[in-house]
Amino acid sequence: MKIRNVIIVLFAIAIIVNLGCKEKKQARISSVNDKVKTVAHVDSASFVGNVDGKSVNFYRLRNKNKVEATFTNYGQRLISLYVPDNEGRMEDVVLGFNSLKMYQNANEKYFGATIGRYGNRIAKGKFTIQGQAYQLATNNNSNHLHGGVKGFNEVVWEADQISENEIEFHRISPHMEEGYPGNLNVKVNYILTDENELRITYEATTDRSTPVNLTHHSFFNLRGEGNGTINEHILMINANQFTPVDKGLIPTGEMRSVEGTPFDFSQPKPIGQDLETENQQLIFGMGYDHNFVLNDTPKSDSGLTLAARVIEPESGRVMEVFTNEPGLQFYGGNFLNGEAVGKSGKPYTFRGAFCLETQHFPDSPNHSNFPNTLLEPGETYNSICVYKFTNTTIH
């Protein structure tokens, strides 16, 4: 097993080196684009309906490379994302369902959704602003998770399709929705670039002080949704520290070094390599479900930090994550159990997907040493997440 892991890591390093050769990479992309095949699409009619008196519809983005992303304005969800492998075969790499009704009835509430007002957990649903205590809805045992009982993932958003490759969603979250103070005006823009990037930009303003921490919650499998576990995916997270949690998955307030722990992804390794290590944090999370403290460098040409890189050796698909956020939640699909059956008719099994959610830290309103998440009147919240897809062949 150890020899096999060494081989996989060497393969990953070779891929990364190859990715650095721009001329070869561009040639590969051009070759793949010539071979891209037609893909089967989600039926748009199954996403037309009405929820809470508001119209629900279906939206599609495409770029010149025939990469395609589809959305519904119910929960502002990414339904499907088709990207090519090394042979030009298109595969849908995000988990999800074939109809609006299936999303409404699913036990897993967060597939592809925008999360808010606060992504991740807040202990006991409590925080204080300028001496005033607030009590949020508690929907994760005794804690608040992903915006509450009816978070941004279960409301209908207004949608404006700007062009073939750009869409914008917006809504006003009213004062005291799920316990949060202030009327929060939220706008989320998606652009599918010709560099095969899904670029997500969040903006928000408020009329009262309120914590805000928006994120995107797609579940990815670069072999294709429903195609086995992600344990052999090779992951690099650009972080030297993570925030350990208690048994309720609430951060303790510590920022701990990843060195010498199963949480060290500073060098690429298979996701499953250290999952059987005896470690209390892995026990608490049933695997990986932790926030990583991102390093400041390296940065992209647009000034965003490289947060993570994932390589799927079989298909050669590569996903990179860039952001201006200080943290990244890595979740390894520990609560998937095969009950949910996805778009291709395959069950979503244990560790059959991963999430990489750019964010401020969980429970930040209760930890003064964590980056501040309080948005004040007159300020504009701005968060950017880019998922970039490439593929490569070792020569």
Tab-separated table of C-alpha atoms in Angstrom:
chain	number	residue	atom	x	y	z
A	1	MET	CA	0.000	0.000	0.000
A	2	LYS	CA	2.811	2.394	0.849
A	3	ILE	CA	4.594	1.719	-2.465
A	4	ARG	CA	1.323	2.326	-4.285
A	5	ASN	CA	0.842	5.667	-2.518
A	6	VAL	CA	4.384	6.714	-3.433
A	7	ILE	CA	3.653	5.898	-7.068
A	8	ILE	CA	0.434	7.927	-6.957
A	9	VAL	CA	2.174	10.925	-5.390
A	10	LEU	CA	4.990	10.756	-7.968
A	11	PHE	CA	2.331	10.673	-10.647
A	12	ALA	CA	0.702	13.768	-9.122
A	13	ILE	CA	4.006	15.630	-8.980
A	14	ALA	CA	4.650	14.781	-12.607
A	15	ILE	CA	1.222	16.140	-13.516
A	16	ILE	CA	1.856	19.362	-11.609
A	17	VAL	CA	5.230	19.849	-13.311
A	18	ASN	CA	3.559	19.234	-16.641
A	19	LEU	CA	0.859	21.767	-15.809
A	20	GLY	CA	3.581	24.357	-15.379
A	21	CYS	CA	4.622	24.066	-19.035
A	22	LYS	CA	2.253	26.583	-20.580
A	23	GLU	CA	2.922	25.757	-24.232
A	24	LYS	CA	2.326	22.041	-23.714
A	25	LYS	CA	-0.754	22.714	-21.614
A	26	GLN	CA	-2.258	24.998	-24.272
A	27	ALA	CA	-1.600	22.382	-26.923
A	28	ARG	CA	-3.334	19.762	-24.801
A	29	ILE	CA	-6.335	22.017	-24.224
A	30	SER	CA	-6.643	22.695	-27.949
A	31	SER	CA	-6.409	18.984	-28.700
A	32	VAL	CA	-9.091	18.183	-26.120
A	33	ASN	CA	-11.388	20.894	-27.457
A	34	ASP	CA	-11.167	19.302	-30.920
A	35	LYS	CA	-12.355	15.995	-29.451
A	36	VAL	CA	-15.074	17.208	-27.061
A	37	LYS	CA	-18.152	15.064	-27.449
A	38	THR	CA	-21.812	15.943	-27.122
A	39	VAL	CA	-23.150	15.423	-23.600
A	40	ALA	CA	-26.563	14.462	-22.312
A	41	HIS	CA	-28.283	17.396	-20.631
A	42	VAL	CA	-30.539	17.648	-17.603
A	43	ASP	CA	-34.192	18.079	-18.627
A	44	SER	CA	-34.957	21.756	-18.088
A	45	ALA	CA	-38.715	21.155	-17.821
A	46	SER	CA	-38.248	19.202	-14.583
A	47	PHE	CA	-36.990	22.390	-12.911
A	48	VAL	CA	-39.902	24.641	-13.832
A	49	GLY	CA	-42.286	25.142	-10.924
A	50	ASN	CA	-43.404	27.271	-8.026
A	51	VAL	CA	-42.059	27.380	-4.467
A	52	ASP	CA	-43.470	29.681	-1.787
A	53	GLY	CA	-45.366	31.579	-4.481
A	54	LYS	CA	-42.234	32.281	-6.528
A	55	SER	CA	-41.320	30.950	-9.953
A	56	VAL	CA	-38.536	28.405	-10.182
A	57	ASN	CA	-36.666	27.989	-13.470
A	58	PHE	CA	-33.673	26.381	-15.117
A	59	TYR	CA	-30.589	28.156	-16.479
A	60	ARG	CA	-27.626	27.042	-18.586
A	61	LEU	CA	-24.152	28.523	-19.113
A	62	ARG	CA	-21.720	27.457	-21.853
A	63	ASN	CA	-18.277	28.521	-22.988
A	64	LYS	CA	-16.444	28.117	-26.304
A	65	ASN	CA	-14.957	24.795	-25.123
A	66	LYS	CA	-18.443	23.263	-24.686
A	67	VAL	CA	-18.018	23.202	-20.930
A	68	GLU	CA	-21.498	23.561	-19.469
A	69	ALA	CA	-22.976	24.552	-16.104
A	70	THR	CA	-26.676	24.397	-15.264
A	71	PHE	CA	-28.513	26.068	-12.390
A	72	THR	CA	-31.854	26.421	-10.689
A	73	ASN	CA	-32.856	29.530	-8.767
A	74	TYR	CA	-34.232	27.283	-6.008
A	75	GLY	CA	-31.402	27.512	-3.502
A	76	GLN	CA	-29.247	29.020	-6.247
A	77	ARG	CA	-27.963	25.517	-7.005
A	78	LEU	CA	-25.394	24.326	-9.478
A	79	ILE	CA	-27.217	21.273	-10.882
A	80	SER	CA	-24.570	19.963	-13.268
A	81	LEU	CA	-21.081	20.852	-14.474
A	82	TYR	CA	-19.710	19.049	-17.529
A	83	VAL	CA	-15.942	19.179	-18.046
A	84	PRO	CA	-13.679	17.093	-20.349
A	85	ASP	CA	-11.153	14.450	-19.424
A	86	ASN	CA	-7.880	13.832	-21.298
A	87	GLU	CA	-9.734	12.144	-24.138
A	88	GLY	CA	-12.337	14.867	-24.503
A	89	ARG	CA	-15.053	12.851	-22.784
A	90	MET	CA	-17.485	15.122	-20.984
A	91	GLU	CA	-18.551	14.070	-17.507
A	92	ASP	CA	-20.799	15.751	-14.964
A	93	VAL	CA	-18.540	16.256	-11.933
A	94	VAL	CA	-21.033	17.574	-9.343
A	95	LEU	CA	-23.581	15.577	-7.360
A	96	GLY	CA	-27.244	16.457	-7.689
A	97	PHE	CA	-30.723	15.443	-8.788
A	98	ASN	CA	-32.827	15.375	-11.948
A	99	SER	CA	-35.740	17.515	-10.768
A	100	LEU	CA	-36.828	20.317	-8.499
A	101	LYS	CA	-39.034	17.890	-6.562
A	102	MET	CA	-36.076	15.617	-5.812
A	103	TYR	CA	-34.096	18.532	-4.364
A	104	GLN	CA	-37.056	19.516	-2.208
A	105	ASN	CA	-37.517	15.985	-0.837
A	106	ALA	CA	-33.857	15.040	-0.379
A	107	ASN	CA	-32.285	14.393	3.000
A	108	GLU	CA	-29.073	15.989	1.730
A	109	LYS	CA	-30.098	19.645	1.556
A	110	TYR	CA	-26.925	21.279	0.296
A	111	PHE	CA	-25.995	19.710	-3.074
A	112	GLY	CA	-24.734	22.578	-5.257
A	113	ALA	CA	-26.342	25.316	-3.167
A	114	THR	CA	-25.290	28.776	-2.098
A	115	ILE	CA	-24.982	28.826	1.694
A	116	GLY	CA	-25.918	31.755	3.929
A	117	ARG	CA	-26.195	33.876	5.807
A	118	TYR	CA	-23.406	32.019	7.526
A	119	GLY	CA	-21.669	29.036	5.984
A	120	ASN	CA	-20.613	26.344	8.445
A	121	ARG	CA	-21.386	26.263	12.182
A	122	ILE	CA	-22.049	28.760	14.960
A	123	ALA	CA	-21.919	27.279	18.479
A	124	LYS	CA	-25.344	27.008	20.117
A	125	GLY	CA	-26.592	29.479	17.495
A	126	LYS	CA	-25.490	32.318	19.751
A	127	PHE	CA	-23.426	35.470	19.267
A	128	THR	CA	-23.310	39.012	20.613
A	129	ILE	CA	-23.026	42.306	18.727
A	130	GLN	CA	-22.211	45.448	20.726
A	131	GLY	CA	-23.564	43.864	23.888
A	132	GLN	CA	-26.803	42.597	22.337
A	133	ALA	CA	-27.268	38.828	22.317
A	134	TYR	CA	-28.800	37.025	19.339
A	135	GLN	CA	-30.196	33.517	19.126
A	136	LEU	CA	-30.168	31.826	15.737
A	137	ALA	CA	-32.124	28.771	14.689
A	138	THR	CA	-30.377	25.558	15.752
A	139	ASN	CA	-30.540	22.837	13.121
A	140	ASN	CA	-27.412	20.744	13.746
A	141	ASN	CA	-27.939	19.161	17.147
A	142	SER	CA	-27.640	22.204	19.419
A	143	ASN	CA	-25.696	24.283	16.890
A	144	HIS	CA	-26.505	26.505	13.926
A	145	LEU	CA	-25.414	25.168	10.514
A	146	HIS	CA	-25.383	26.745	7.034
A	147	GLY	CA	-27.892	29.500	7.718
A	148	GLY	CA	-30.428	27.600	9.773
A	149	VAL	CA	-33.628	25.631	9.249
A	150	LYS	CA	-34.420	27.509	6.034
A	151	GLY	CA	-31.144	28.926	4.819
A	152	PHE	CA	-30.258	30.406	1.450
A	153	ASN	CA	-30.247	26.857	0.036
A	154	GLU	CA	-34.051	26.575	0.353
A	155	VAL	CA	-35.260	29.951	-0.873
A	156	VAL	CA	-36.051	31.108	-4.408
A	157	TRP	CA	-33.687	33.724	-5.828
A	158	GLU	CA	-34.312	36.311	-8.514
A	159	ALA	CA	-32.197	35.474	-11.561
A	160	ASP	CA	-30.865	37.525	-14.466
A	161	GLN	CA	-29.126	35.635	-17.271
A	162	ILE	CA	-26.726	38.277	-18.568
A	163	SER	CA	-25.206	36.295	-21.444
A	164	GLU	CA	-24.579	32.744	-22.602
A	165	ASN	CA	-21.787	32.411	-20.048
A	166	GLU	CA	-22.935	34.692	-17.186
A	167	ILE	CA	-25.803	34.726	-14.699
A	168	GLU	CA	-26.570	36.731	-11.572
A	169	PHE	CA	-28.817	35.873	-8.632
A	170	HIS	CA	-30.082	38.288	-5.977
A	171	ARG	CA	-32.440	38.550	-3.022
A	172	ILE	CA	-32.984	40.496	0.192
A	173	SER	CA	-32.737	38.398	3.325
A	174	PRO	CA	-35.133	40.171	5.712
A	175	HIS	CA	-34.301	41.370	9.207
A	176	MET	CA	-34.320	38.470	11.716
A	177	GLU	CA	-34.547	35.750	9.064
A	178	GLU	CA	-33.386	32.623	10.947
A	179	GLY	CA	-32.450	35.023	13.781
A	180	TYR	CA	-29.982	37.268	11.920
A	181	PRO	CA	-30.261	41.034	12.393
A	182	GLY	CA	-30.508	43.434	9.467
A	183	ASN	CA	-31.903	43.406	5.962
A	184	LEU	CA	-29.150	41.820	3.893
A	185	ASN	CA	-29.090	42.624	0.172
A	186	VAL	CA	-27.211	39.791	-1.553
A	187	LYS	CA	-25.964	39.460	-5.132
A	188	VAL	CA	-24.097	36.421	-6.507
A	189	ASN	CA	-22.571	36.436	-9.996
A	190	TYR	CA	-21.361	33.374	-11.951
A	191	ILE	CA	-19.167	33.547	-15.055
A	192	LEU	CA	-18.087	30.462	-16.988
A	193	THR	CA	-14.894	31.673	-18.649
A	194	ASP	CA	-13.208	30.348	-21.787
A	195	GLU	CA	-10.351	29.235	-19.517
A	196	ASN	CA	-12.805	26.690	-18.042
A	197	GLU	CA	-13.201	28.624	-14.794
A	198	LEU	CA	-16.453	28.881	-12.892
A	199	ARG	CA	-15.947	32.263	-11.244
A	200	ILE	CA	-18.306	33.073	-8.334
A	201	THR	CA	-18.472	36.608	-6.911
A	202	TYR	CA	-20.549	37.416	-3.824
A	203	GLU	CA	-21.578	40.918	-2.757
A	204	ALA	CA	-23.789	41.984	0.149
A	205	THR	CA	-24.820	45.116	2.038
A	206	THR	CA	-26.786	45.506	5.274
A	207	ASP	CA	-28.696	48.130	7.234
A	208	ARG	CA	-27.609	46.680	10.618
A	209	SER	CA	-24.477	45.000	11.940
A	210	THR	CA	-24.673	41.306	11.066
A	211	PRO	CA	-22.302	38.358	10.546
A	212	VAL	CA	-21.966	37.215	6.924
A	213	ASN	CA	-20.078	34.216	5.562
A	214	LEU	CA	-21.303	33.045	2.153
A	215	THR	CA	-19.997	29.986	0.325
A	216	HIS	CA	-20.724	27.460	-2.411
A	217	HIS	CA	-21.517	23.852	-1.524
A	218	SER	CA	-21.045	21.676	-4.600
A	219	PHE	CA	-20.049	18.067	-3.978
A	220	PHE	CA	-17.379	17.121	-6.544
A	221	ASN	CA	-16.225	13.822	-7.978
A	222	LEU	CA	-13.795	14.371	-10.858
A	223	ARG	CA	-14.396	10.835	-12.155
A	224	GLY	CA	-18.040	11.831	-12.607
A	225	GLU	CA	-20.955	12.002	-10.202
A	226	GLY	CA	-21.758	8.617	-8.737
A	227	ASN	CA	-18.531	7.020	-10.022
A	228	GLY	CA	-17.106	5.581	-6.804
A	229	THR	CA	-15.211	7.173	-3.941
A	230	ILE	CA	-12.864	10.146	-4.048
A	231	ASN	CA	-10.217	8.477	-1.857
A	232	GLU	CA	-7.797	8.130	-4.795
A	233	HIS	CA	-8.146	11.781	-5.837
A	234	ILE	CA	-4.869	13.555	-5.139
A	235	LEU	CA	-5.309	16.701	-3.064
A	236	MET	CA	-3.099	19.658	-2.234
A	237	ILE	CA	-4.367	22.295	0.226
A	238	ASN	CA	-2.280	25.458	0.468
A	239	ALA	CA	-2.349	25.650	4.261
A	240	ASN	CA	0.112	25.133	7.092
A	241	GLN	CA	-2.588	25.265	9.780
A	242	PHE	CA	-6.137	24.064	10.386
A	243	THR	CA	-8.721	24.832	13.068
A	244	PRO	CA	-9.369	21.754	15.253
A	245	VAL	CA	-12.923	21.113	16.462
A	246	ASP	CA	-14.747	19.570	19.391
A	247	LYS	CA	-17.097	16.604	19.073
A	248	GLY	CA	-19.850	18.946	17.808
A	249	LEU	CA	-17.506	20.119	15.013
A	250	ILE	CA	-17.230	23.579	16.584
A	251	PRO	CA	-13.718	25.109	16.397
A	252	THR	CA	-11.885	25.239	19.714
A	253	GLY	CA	-10.266	28.555	18.772
A	254	GLU	CA	-6.846	27.000	18.194
A	255	MET	CA	-5.001	27.272	14.883
A	256	ARG	CA	-2.887	24.102	14.818
A	257	SER	CA	0.005	23.155	12.541
A	258	VAL	CA	-0.799	20.434	10.002
A	259	GLU	CA	2.773	19.151	10.140
A	260	GLY	CA	2.982	15.529	11.241
A	261	THR	CA	-0.805	15.075	11.158
A	262	PRO	CA	-3.282	13.514	8.691
A	263	PHE	CA	-4.285	17.107	7.876
A	264	ASP	CA	-1.038	17.871	6.080
A	265	PHE	CA	-2.003	18.330	2.436
A	266	SER	CA	0.737	20.898	1.814
A	267	GLN	CA	2.210	18.319	-0.557
A	268	PRO	CA	-0.199	16.411	-2.819
A	269	LYS	CA	-1.392	13.064	-1.544
A	270	PRO	CA	-4.380	10.744	-2.052
A	271	ILE	CA	-7.350	11.868	0.030
A	272	GLY	CA	-7.727	8.418	1.569
A	273	GLN	CA	-4.059	7.908	2.421
A	274	ASP	CA	-4.276	8.831	6.113
A	275	LEU	CA	-7.968	8.264	6.811
A	276	GLU	CA	-7.294	5.200	8.947
A	277	THR	CA	-4.750	7.017	11.114
A	278	GLU	CA	-5.664	7.054	14.796
A	279	ASN	CA	-6.499	10.725	15.290
A	280	GLN	CA	-9.140	12.358	17.491
A	281	GLN	CA	-9.956	15.011	14.892
A	282	LEU	CA	-10.693	12.361	12.267
A	283	ILE	CA	-12.936	10.601	14.792
A	284	PHE	CA	-14.875	13.803	15.501
A	285	GLY	CA	-15.399	14.491	11.793
A	286	MET	CA	-15.862	10.861	10.701
A	287	GLY	CA	-13.000	11.801	8.405
A	288	TYR	CA	-12.185	15.216	6.985
A	289	ASP	CA	-14.661	18.002	7.782
A	290	HIS	CA	-12.344	20.822	8.827
A	291	ASN	CA	-11.417	24.417	8.082
A	292	PHE	CA	-7.906	25.104	6.799
A	293	VAL	CA	-6.083	28.404	7.384
A	294	LEU	CA	-4.934	29.384	3.903
A	295	ASN	CA	-1.454	30.697	3.169
A	296	ASP	CA	-1.176	34.140	1.546
A	297	THR	CA	0.770	32.920	-1.488
A	298	PRO	CA	0.972	31.933	-4.295
A	299	LYS	CA	-1.531	34.198	-6.010
A	300	SER	CA	-3.106	34.186	-9.455
A	301	ASP	CA	-2.740	36.992	-11.986
A	302	SER	CA	-5.973	38.459	-10.580
A	303	GLY	CA	-4.589	38.479	-7.016
A	304	LEU	CA	-6.480	35.464	-5.688
A	305	THR	CA	-4.796	32.874	-3.512
A	306	LEU	CA	-4.377	29.314	-4.768
A	307	ALA	CA	-6.338	27.453	-2.089
A	308	ALA	CA	-6.280	23.881	-3.379
A	309	ARG	CA	-5.569	21.601	-6.306
A	310	VAL	CA	-7.224	18.225	-6.925
A	311	ILE	CA	-6.068	15.662	-9.503
A	312	GLU	CA	-8.056	12.611	-10.545
A	313	PRO	CA	-5.442	10.206	-11.959
A	314	GLU	CA	-7.787	8.007	-13.991
A	315	SER	CA	-9.415	10.775	-16.044
A	316	GLY	CA	-6.613	13.317	-15.761
A	317	ARG	CA	-9.086	15.998	-14.666
A	318	VAL	CA	-7.574	18.735	-12.511
A	319	MET	CA	-9.514	21.233	-10.396
A	320	GLU	CA	-7.900	24.287	-8.814
A	321	VAL	CA	-9.573	26.575	-6.285
A	322	PHE	CA	-8.699	30.282	-6.002
A	323	THR	CA	-10.137	32.750	-3.495
A	324	ASN	CA	-9.742	35.977	-1.510
A	325	GLU	CA	-11.060	34.214	1.610
A	326	PRO	CA	-8.818	33.281	4.582
A	327	GLY	CA	-10.197	29.757	4.982
A	328	LEU	CA	-11.191	26.617	3.118
A	329	GLN	CA	-13.504	23.899	4.419
A	330	PHE	CA	-12.501	20.457	3.190
A	331	TYR	CA	-15.288	17.908	3.568
A	332	GLY	CA	-14.737	14.343	2.394
A	333	GLY	CA	-18.324	13.113	1.923
A	334	ASN	CA	-18.398	11.370	5.294
A	335	PHE	CA	-22.189	11.574	5.681
A	336	LEU	CA	-23.079	10.210	2.245
A	337	ASN	CA	-24.520	6.726	2.741
A	338	GLY	CA	-25.898	5.547	-0.595
A	339	GLU	CA	-29.506	6.525	0.121
A	340	ALA	CA	-29.448	9.431	-2.344
A	341	VAL	CA	-29.595	8.345	-5.994
A	342	GLY	CA	-28.246	10.956	-8.376
A	343	LYS	CA	-28.741	12.191	-11.932
A	344	SER	CA	-27.177	9.152	-13.588
A	345	GLY	CA	-29.186	6.689	-11.472
A	346	LYS	CA	-26.210	5.784	-9.286
A	347	PRO	CA	-26.255	5.918	-5.477
A	348	TYR	CA	-24.068	8.510	-3.781
A	349	THR	CA	-21.995	6.313	-1.526
A	350	PHE	CA	-19.798	6.962	1.517
A	351	ARG	CA	-16.995	9.350	0.578
A	352	GLY	CA	-18.275	9.543	-2.963
A	353	ALA	CA	-17.583	13.279	-3.215
A	354	PHE	CA	-15.574	16.119	-1.705
A	355	CYS	CA	-16.396	19.751	-0.988
A	356	LEU	CA	-13.928	22.650	-1.011
A	357	GLU	CA	-15.787	25.643	0.404
A	358	THR	CA	-14.004	29.000	0.468
A	359	GLN	CA	-14.957	30.867	3.633
A	360	HIS	CA	-14.179	32.779	6.780
A	361	PHE	CA	-13.741	30.429	9.720
A	362	PRO	CA	-16.621	28.574	11.407
A	363	ASP	CA	-17.941	30.151	14.628
A	364	SER	CA	-15.911	33.324	14.013
A	365	PRO	CA	-18.454	35.545	15.847
A	366	ASN	CA	-17.422	33.725	19.058
A	367	HIS	CA	-13.628	33.774	18.533
A	368	SER	CA	-11.929	37.163	18.615
A	369	ASN	CA	-8.697	35.673	17.240
A	370	PHE	CA	-10.435	34.528	14.031
A	371	PRO	CA	-10.854	36.841	11.018
A	372	ASN	CA	-13.845	39.125	11.529
A	373	THR	CA	-17.149	38.258	9.799
A	374	LEU	CA	-19.183	41.265	10.958
A	375	LEU	CA	-20.613	43.367	8.123
A	376	GLU	CA	-21.484	46.936	9.039
A	377	PRO	CA	-23.903	49.386	7.365
A	378	GLY	CA	-22.065	51.310	4.657
A	379	GLU	CA	-19.672	48.401	3.958
A	380	THR	CA	-19.841	45.942	1.061
A	381	TYR	CA	-19.142	42.262	1.619
A	382	ASN	CA	-17.058	40.841	-1.217
A	383	SER	CA	-16.009	37.232	-1.624
A	384	ILE	CA	-14.621	35.424	-4.678
A	385	CYS	CA	-14.306	31.714	-5.400
A	386	VAL	CA	-12.946	30.315	-8.665
A	387	TYR	CA	-13.101	26.647	-9.613
A	388	LYS	CA	-10.745	26.137	-12.558
A	389	PHE	CA	-10.737	22.908	-14.589
A	390	THR	CA	-7.915	21.587	-16.744
A	391	ASN	CA	-6.672	18.175	-17.742
A	392	THR	CA	-3.300	16.740	-18.575
A	393	THR	CA	-1.501	13.787	-20.086
A	394	ILE	CA	1.878	12.481	-18.922
A	395	HIS	CA	4.250	12.092	-21.923
